[in-house]
């Protein structure tokens, strides 16, 4: 597949050439991390470009800003139309990643961000394949702890939150792992730097609750619904670190990572050290859904053309 670079971005209500979407150096978000973002995927199935759970991403997009009184100046409908039209304007006919974001603009060094602070909204998109090896990745538990609700709300998808993710990722790579797993402030499993985590143990699928500082991931929620429909029991509960070493299967979920099997943690094999049966089953159902091939989940798909 030929890679593409999008000619157009969407910026404050207008389509502009990508190289013209620029901000002043005194943009508040550059200094203080006051930005909100989402990541969506568009899946090309040779007939149409399917955007996965568009409305749910936009709902979370607005809610993240609400926590910090950062105003999204466009309606949900305006954002979803802008995303669809940006795909059309760029004539995208292959799978892609779509990144809408909004941020506090020129507001001096004022930390009293209110709903009246100036904000800008933009959407960019680019070519994107697999984030990880779909046969499985090696993960290590980070020495950094996940940000928590009592200081930096983990439910808000803010640019600044990802400093924590960056520290954990740097450490994982330094230690020769593909990805890191973060614990919360109590030492329970939270999530990965950009993915939620699930384990399979004693036939049950278990994932940490949002009170363990896990983002309310849209892929996570999709997986919970899919596996329940397949007859599995899903339990949201705290997961102590050592259960990671006893799990039969472990996988990560996220828009970018989709369903990624974890085959070793801290150098110990997960199960038999290969992608597990249940993980593969979920991954295959998920990829059929995103390709628009599963009628039962057609309401999760927005076709661009
Ligand atoms: C910290 C974090 N956790 C989990 C996820 C997975 O969320 P989603 O499935 O909505 O992409 C993401 C990605 O957005 C993330 O950044």
CSV table of N, CA and C in Angstrom, one decimal, residues 168-265:
chain,number,residue,atom,x,y,z
A,168,UNK,N,7.3,6.3,30.8
A,168,UNK,CA,7.1,4.8,30.8
A,168,UNK,C,7.6,4.2,29.5
A,169,UNK,N,7.3,4.8,28.4
A,169,UNK,CA,7.7,4.3,27.1
A,169,UNK,C,9.3,4.3,27.0
A,170,UNK,N,9.9,5.4,27.4
A,170,UNK,CA,11.3,5.6,27.3
A,170,UNK,C,12.0,4.4,28.1
A,171,UNK,N,11.5,4.2,29.3
A,171,UNK,CA,12.0,3.2,30.2
A,171,UNK,C,11.9,1.8,29.6
A,172,UNK,N,10.7,1.5,29.0
A,172,UNK,CA,10.4,0.2,28.4
A,172,UNK,C,11.4,0.0,27.3
A,173,UNK,N,11.6,0.9,26.4
A,173,UNK,CA,12.5,0.8,25.3
A,173,UNK,C,14.0,0.6,25.7
A,174,UNK,N,14.3,1.4,26.7
A,174,UNK,CA,15.7,1.3,27.3
A,174,UNK,C,16.0,-0.1,27.8
A,175,UNK,N,14.9,-0.7,28.3
A,175,UNK,CA,15.1,-2.1,28.9
A,175,UNK,C,14.8,-3.2,27.9
A,176,UNK,N,14.6,-2.8,26.6
A,176,UNK,CA,14.5,-3.8,25.6
A,176,UNK,C,13.1,-4.4,25.4
A,177,UNK,N,12.1,-3.7,26.0
A,177,UNK,CA,10.7,-4.2,25.8
A,177,UNK,C,10.0,-3.4,24.7
A,178,UNK,N,8.9,-4.0,24.2
A,178,UNK,CA,8.1,-3.3,23.2
A,178,UNK,C,7.2,-2.2,23.8
A,179,UNK,N,6.8,-2.5,25.0
A,179,UNK,CA,5.8,-1.6,25.6
A,179,UNK,C,5.8,-1.8,27.1
A,180,UNK,N,5.3,-0.8,27.8
A,180,UNK,CA,5.3,-0.8,29.2
A,180,UNK,C,3.9,-1.0,29.8
A,181,UNK,N,3.9,-1.5,31.0
A,181,UNK,CA,2.6,-1.6,31.7
A,181,UNK,C,2.8,-0.8,33.0
A,182,UNK,N,1.8,0.1,33.2
A,182,UNK,CA,1.9,1.0,34.4
A,182,UNK,C,1.0,0.5,35.5
A,183,UNK,N,1.5,0.6,36.8
A,183,UNK,CA,0.7,0.3,38.0
A,183,UNK,C,0.1,1.6,38.5
A,184,UNK,N,-1.0,1.6,39.2
A,184,UNK,CA,-1.5,2.8,39.8
A,184,UNK,C,-0.8,3.1,41.1
A,185,UNK,N,-1.3,4.1,41.8
A,185,UNK,CA,-0.6,4.6,43.0
A,185,UNK,C,-0.6,3.5,44.1
A,186,UNK,N,-1.5,2.5,44.0
A,186,UNK,CA,-1.6,1.5,45.1
A,186,UNK,C,-0.8,0.3,44.7
A,187,UNK,N,-0.3,0.3,43.5
A,187,UNK,CA,0.5,-0.9,43.0
A,187,UNK,C,-0.3,-1.9,42.2
A,188,UNK,N,-1.6,-1.5,41.9
A,188,UNK,CA,-2.4,-2.4,41.0
A,188,UNK,C,-2.2,-2.1,39.6
A,189,UNK,N,-2.5,-3.0,38.7
A,189,UNK,CA,-2.3,-2.8,37.3
A,189,UNK,C,-3.2,-1.7,36.8
A,190,UNK,N,-2.7,-0.7,36.0
A,190,UNK,CA,-3.6,0.3,35.5
A,190,UNK,C,-3.8,0.2,34.0
A,191,UNK,N,-2.8,0.5,33.3
A,191,UNK,CA,-2.9,0.4,31.8
A,191,UNK,C,-1.5,0.6,31.2
A,192,UNK,N,-1.5,0.6,29.9
A,192,UNK,CA,-0.2,0.8,29.2
A,192,UNK,C,-0.2,2.3,28.8
A,193,UNK,N,0.9,2.8,28.3
A,193,UNK,CA,1.0,4.3,28.0
A,193,UNK,C,-0.1,4.8,27.1
A,194,UNK,N,-0.6,3.9,26.2
A,194,UNK,CA,-1.6,4.4,25.2
A,194,UNK,C,-2.6,3.3,25.0
A,195,UNK,N,-2.7,2.3,25.9
A,195,UNK,CA,-3.7,1.2,25.7
A,195,UNK,C,-4.2,0.7,27.0
A,196,UNK,N,-5.4,0.2,27.0
A,196,UNK,CA,-6.0,-0.5,28.1
A,196,UNK,C,-5.4,-2.0,28.1
A,197,UNK,N,-5.6,-2.6,29.3
A,197,UNK,CA,-5.1,-4.0,29.4
A,197,UNK,C,-6.2,-4.9,29.9
A,198,UNK,N,-6.1,-6.2,29.3
A,198,UNK,CA,-7.0,-7.2,29.8
A,198,UNK,C,-6.2,-8.5,30.1
A,199,UNK,N,-6.6,-9.2,31.1
A,199,UNK,CA,-6.0,-10.6,31.3
A,199,UNK,C,-7.1,-11.6,31.2
A,200,UNK,N,-6.7,-12.8,30.8
A,200,UNK,CA,-7.6,-14.0,30.9
A,200,UNK,C,-7.0,-14.9,32.0
A,201,UNK,N,-7.9,-15.1,33.0
A,201,UNK,CA,-7.5,-16.0,34.1
A,201,UNK,C,-8.6,-16.8,34.6
A,202,UNK,N,-8.4,-18.1,34.7
A,202,UNK,CA,-9.5,-19.1,35.1
A,202,UNK,C,-10.7,-18.8,34.3
A,203,UNK,N,-10.6,-18.7,33.0
A,203,UNK,CA,-11.7,-18.6,32.0
A,203,UNK,C,-12.4,-17.3,32.1
A,204,UNK,N,-12.0,-16.4,33.0
A,204,UNK,CA,-12.6,-15.1,33.1
A,204,UNK,C,-11.7,-14.0,32.4
A,205,UNK,N,-12.4,-13.0,31.8
A,205,UNK,CA,-11.6,-11.9,31.2
A,205,UNK,C,-11.7,-10.8,32.2
A,206,UNK,N,-10.6,-10.3,32.6
A,206,UNK,CA,-10.5,-9.3,33.7
A,206,UNK,C,-9.8,-8.0,33.2
A,207,UNK,N,-10.3,-6.9,33.5
A,207,UNK,CA,-9.7,-5.6,33.2
A,207,UNK,C,-9.8,-4.6,34.3
A,208,UNK,N,-8.8,-3.8,34.5
A,208,UNK,CA,-8.9,-2.8,35.7
A,208,UNK,C,-10.0,-1.8,35.5
A,209,UNK,N,-10.6,-1.3,36.5
A,209,UNK,CA,-11.7,-0.3,36.5
A,209,UNK,C,-11.0,1.1,36.3
A,210,UNK,N,-11.9,2.1,36.0
A,210,UNK,CA,-11.3,3.4,35.8
A,210,UNK,C,-10.7,3.9,37.1
A,211,UNK,N,-11.2,3.4,38.2
A,211,UNK,CA,-10.6,3.8,39.5
A,211,UNK,C,-9.1,3.4,39.7
A,212,UNK,N,-8.7,2.5,38.8
A,212,UNK,CA,-7.2,2.1,38.8
A,212,UNK,C,-6.5,3.0,37.8
A,213,UNK,N,-7.1,4.2,37.5
A,213,UNK,CA,-6.4,5.2,36.6
A,213,UNK,C,-6.4,4.7,35.2
A,214,UNK,N,-7.3,3.9,34.8
A,214,UNK,CA,-7.4,3.4,33.4
A,214,UNK,C,-8.3,4.4,32.6
A,215,UNK,N,-7.9,4.7,31.4
A,215,UNK,CA,-8.8,5.6,30.6
A,215,UNK,C,-10.0,4.7,30.2
A,216,UNK,N,-11.1,5.4,30.0
A,216,UNK,CA,-12.3,4.7,29.5
A,216,UNK,C,-12.2,4.6,28.0
A,217,UNK,N,-11.4,3.6,27.7
A,217,UNK,CA,-11.0,3.3,26.3
A,217,UNK,C,-12.3,2.9,25.5
A,218,UNK,N,-12.3,3.4,24.3
A,218,UNK,CA,-13.5,3.0,23.4
A,218,UNK,C,-13.3,1.6,22.9
A,219,UNK,N,-12.0,1.2,22.6
A,219,UNK,CA,-11.7,-0.2,22.2
A,219,UNK,C,-12.0,-1.1,23.4
A,220,UNK,N,-11.6,-0.7,24.6
A,220,UNK,CA,-11.9,-1.5,25.8
A,220,UNK,C,-13.4,-1.8,25.9
A,221,UNK,N,-14.2,-0.7,25.8
A,221,UNK,CA,-15.6,-0.8,25.9
A,221,UNK,C,-16.2,-1.8,24.8
A,222,UNK,N,-15.6,-1.6,23.6
A,222,UNK,CA,-16.1,-2.4,22.5
A,222,UNK,C,-15.7,-3.9,22.8
A,223,UNK,N,-14.5,-4.2,23.3
A,223,UNK,CA,-14.1,-5.5,23.6
A,223,UNK,C,-15.0,-6.1,24.6
A,224,UNK,N,-15.3,-5.4,25.7
A,224,UNK,CA,-16.2,-5.9,26.7
A,224,UNK,C,-17.5,-6.3,26.1
A,225,UNK,N,-18.1,-5.5,25.3
A,225,UNK,CA,-19.4,-5.9,24.6
A,225,UNK,C,-19.2,-7.1,23.7
A,226,UNK,N,-18.2,-7.1,22.9
A,226,UNK,CA,-18.0,-8.3,22.0
A,226,UNK,C,-17.8,-9.6,22.8
A,227,UNK,N,-17.0,-9.6,23.8
A,227,UNK,CA,-16.7,-10.8,24.5
A,227,UNK,C,-17.9,-11.3,25.3
A,228,UNK,N,-18.7,-10.3,25.9
A,228,UNK,CA,-19.9,-10.7,26.6
A,228,UNK,C,-20.9,-11.4,25.6
A,229,UNK,N,-21.0,-10.8,24.4
A,229,UNK,CA,-21.9,-11.4,23.3
A,229,UNK,C,-21.4,-12.8,22.9
A,230,UNK,N,-20.1,-13.0,23.1
A,230,UNK,CA,-19.5,-14.4,22.8
A,230,UNK,C,-19.6,-15.3,23.9
A,231,UNK,N,-20.2,-14.9,25.1
A,231,UNK,CA,-20.5,-15.8,26.2
A,231,UNK,C,-19.4,-15.8,27.3
A,232,UNK,N,-18.4,-14.9,27.2
A,232,UNK,CA,-17.4,-14.8,28.2
A,232,UNK,C,-17.9,-13.9,29.4
A,233,UNK,N,-17.4,-14.2,30.6
A,233,UNK,CA,-17.7,-13.3,31.7
A,233,UNK,C,-16.5,-12.3,31.8
A,234,UNK,N,-16.9,-11.0,31.9
A,234,UNK,CA,-15.9,-10.0,32.0
A,234,UNK,C,-16.0,-9.4,33.4
A,235,UNK,N,-14.9,-9.3,34.0
A,235,UNK,CA,-14.9,-8.7,35.4
A,235,UNK,C,-14.0,-7.5,35.4
A,236,UNK,N,-14.6,-6.4,35.9
A,236,UNK,CA,-13.8,-5.2,36.1
A,236,UNK,C,-13.4,-5.1,37.6
A,237,UNK,N,-12.1,-5.3,37.8
A,237,UNK,CA,-11.7,-5.3,39.2
A,237,UNK,C,-10.2,-5.0,39.3
A,238,UNK,N,-9.7,-4.6,40.5
A,238,UNK,CA,-8.3,-4.4,40.6
A,238,UNK,C,-7.5,-5.6,40.3
A,239,UNK,N,-6.4,-5.4,39.7
A,239,UNK,CA,-5.5,-6.6,39.3
A,239,UNK,C,-4.1,-6.3,40.0
A,240,UNK,N,-3.8,-7.1,41.0
A,240,UNK,CA,-2.4,-7.0,41.6
A,240,UNK,C,-1.4,-7.4,40.5
A,241,UNK,N,-0.2,-6.7,40.6
A,241,UNK,CA,0.9,-6.9,39.6
A,241,UNK,C,1.1,-8.4,39.4
A,242,UNK,N,1.2,-9.2,40.5
A,242,UNK,CA,1.6,-10.6,40.3
A,242,UNK,C,0.7,-11.4,39.5
A,243,UNK,N,-0.6,-11.0,39.4
A,243,UNK,CA,-1.5,-11.7,38.5
A,243,UNK,C,-1.1,-11.7,37.1
A,244,UNK,N,-0.4,-10.6,36.7
A,244,UNK,CA,0.1,-10.6,35.3
A,244,UNK,C,1.0,-11.8,35.0
A,245,UNK,N,1.7,-12.3,36.0
A,245,UNK,CA,2.6,-13.4,35.8
A,245,UNK,C,1.9,-14.8,35.8
A,246,UNK,N,0.6,-14.8,36.3
A,246,UNK,CA,-0.2,-16.0,36.4
A,246,UNK,C,-1.2,-16.1,35.3
A,247,UNK,N,-1.4,-15.0,34.5
A,247,UNK,CA,-2.5,-15.0,33.5
A,247,UNK,C,-2.2,-16.0,32.4
A,248,UNK,N,-3.3,-16.5,31.9
A,248,UNK,CA,-3.2,-17.4,30.7
A,248,UNK,C,-3.0,-16.7,29.4
A,249,UNK,N,-3.6,-15.5,29.4
A,249,UNK,CA,-3.4,-14.6,28.2
A,249,UNK,C,-3.5,-13.2,28.7
A,250,UNK,N,-2.8,-12.3,28.0
A,250,UNK,CA,-2.8,-10.8,28.3
A,250,UNK,C,-2.9,-10.1,26.9
A,251,UNK,N,-3.7,-9.1,26.8
A,251,UNK,CA,-3.7,-8.3,25.6
A,251,UNK,C,-4.0,-6.9,25.9
A,252,UNK,N,-3.6,-6.0,25.0
A,252,UNK,CA,-3.8,-4.6,25.1
A,252,UNK,C,-4.8,-4.2,24.1
A,253,UNK,N,-5.6,-3.1,24.4
A,253,UNK,CA,-6.6,-2.6,23.5
A,253,UNK,C,-6.4,-1.1,23.3
A,254,UNK,N,-6.6,-0.6,22.1
A,254,UNK,CA,-6.6,0.8,21.9
A,254,UNK,C,-6.9,1.1,20.4
A,255,UNK,N,-7.2,2.3,20.1
A,255,UNK,CA,-7.5,2.6,18.7
A,255,UNK,C,-6.2,2.3,17.8
A,256,UNK,N,-5.1,2.8,18.3
A,256,UNK,CA,-3.8,2.5,17.6
A,256,UNK,C,-3.4,1.1,17.7
A,257,UNK,N,-3.4,0.5,18.9
A,257,UNK,CA,-2.9,-0.9,19.1
A,257,UNK,C,-3.9,-1.9,18.6
A,258,UNK,N,-5.2,-1.5,18.5
A,258,UNK,CA,-6.3,-2.5,18.2
A,258,UNK,C,-6.3,-3.6,19.3
A,259,UNK,N,-6.1,-4.9,18.9
A,259,UNK,CA,-6.0,-5.9,19.9
A,259,UNK,C,-4.6,-6.5,19.8
A,260,UNK,N,-3.8,-6.2,20.7
A,260,UNK,CA,-2.4,-6.7,20.6
A,260,UNK,C,-2.0,-7.7,21.8
A,261,UNK,N,-1.7,-8.9,21.4
A,261,UNK,CA,-1.3,-9.9,22.4
A,261,UNK,C,0.0,-9.5,23.1
A,262,UNK,N,0.1,-9.8,24.4
A,262,UNK,CA,1.3,-9.6,25.1
A,262,UNK,C,1.8,-11.0,25.4
A,263,UNK,N,3.0,-11.3,25.0
A,263,UNK,CA,3.5,-12.7,25.1
A,263,UNK,C,4.5,-12.9,26.2
A,264,UNK,N,5.1,-11.8,26.7
A,264,UNK,CA,5.9,-11.9,27.9
A,264,UNK,C,5.8,-10.6,28.7
A,265,UNK,N,6.0,-10.8,30.0
A,265,UNK,CA,6.0,-9.6,30.9
A,265,UNK,C,7.1,-9.8,31.9
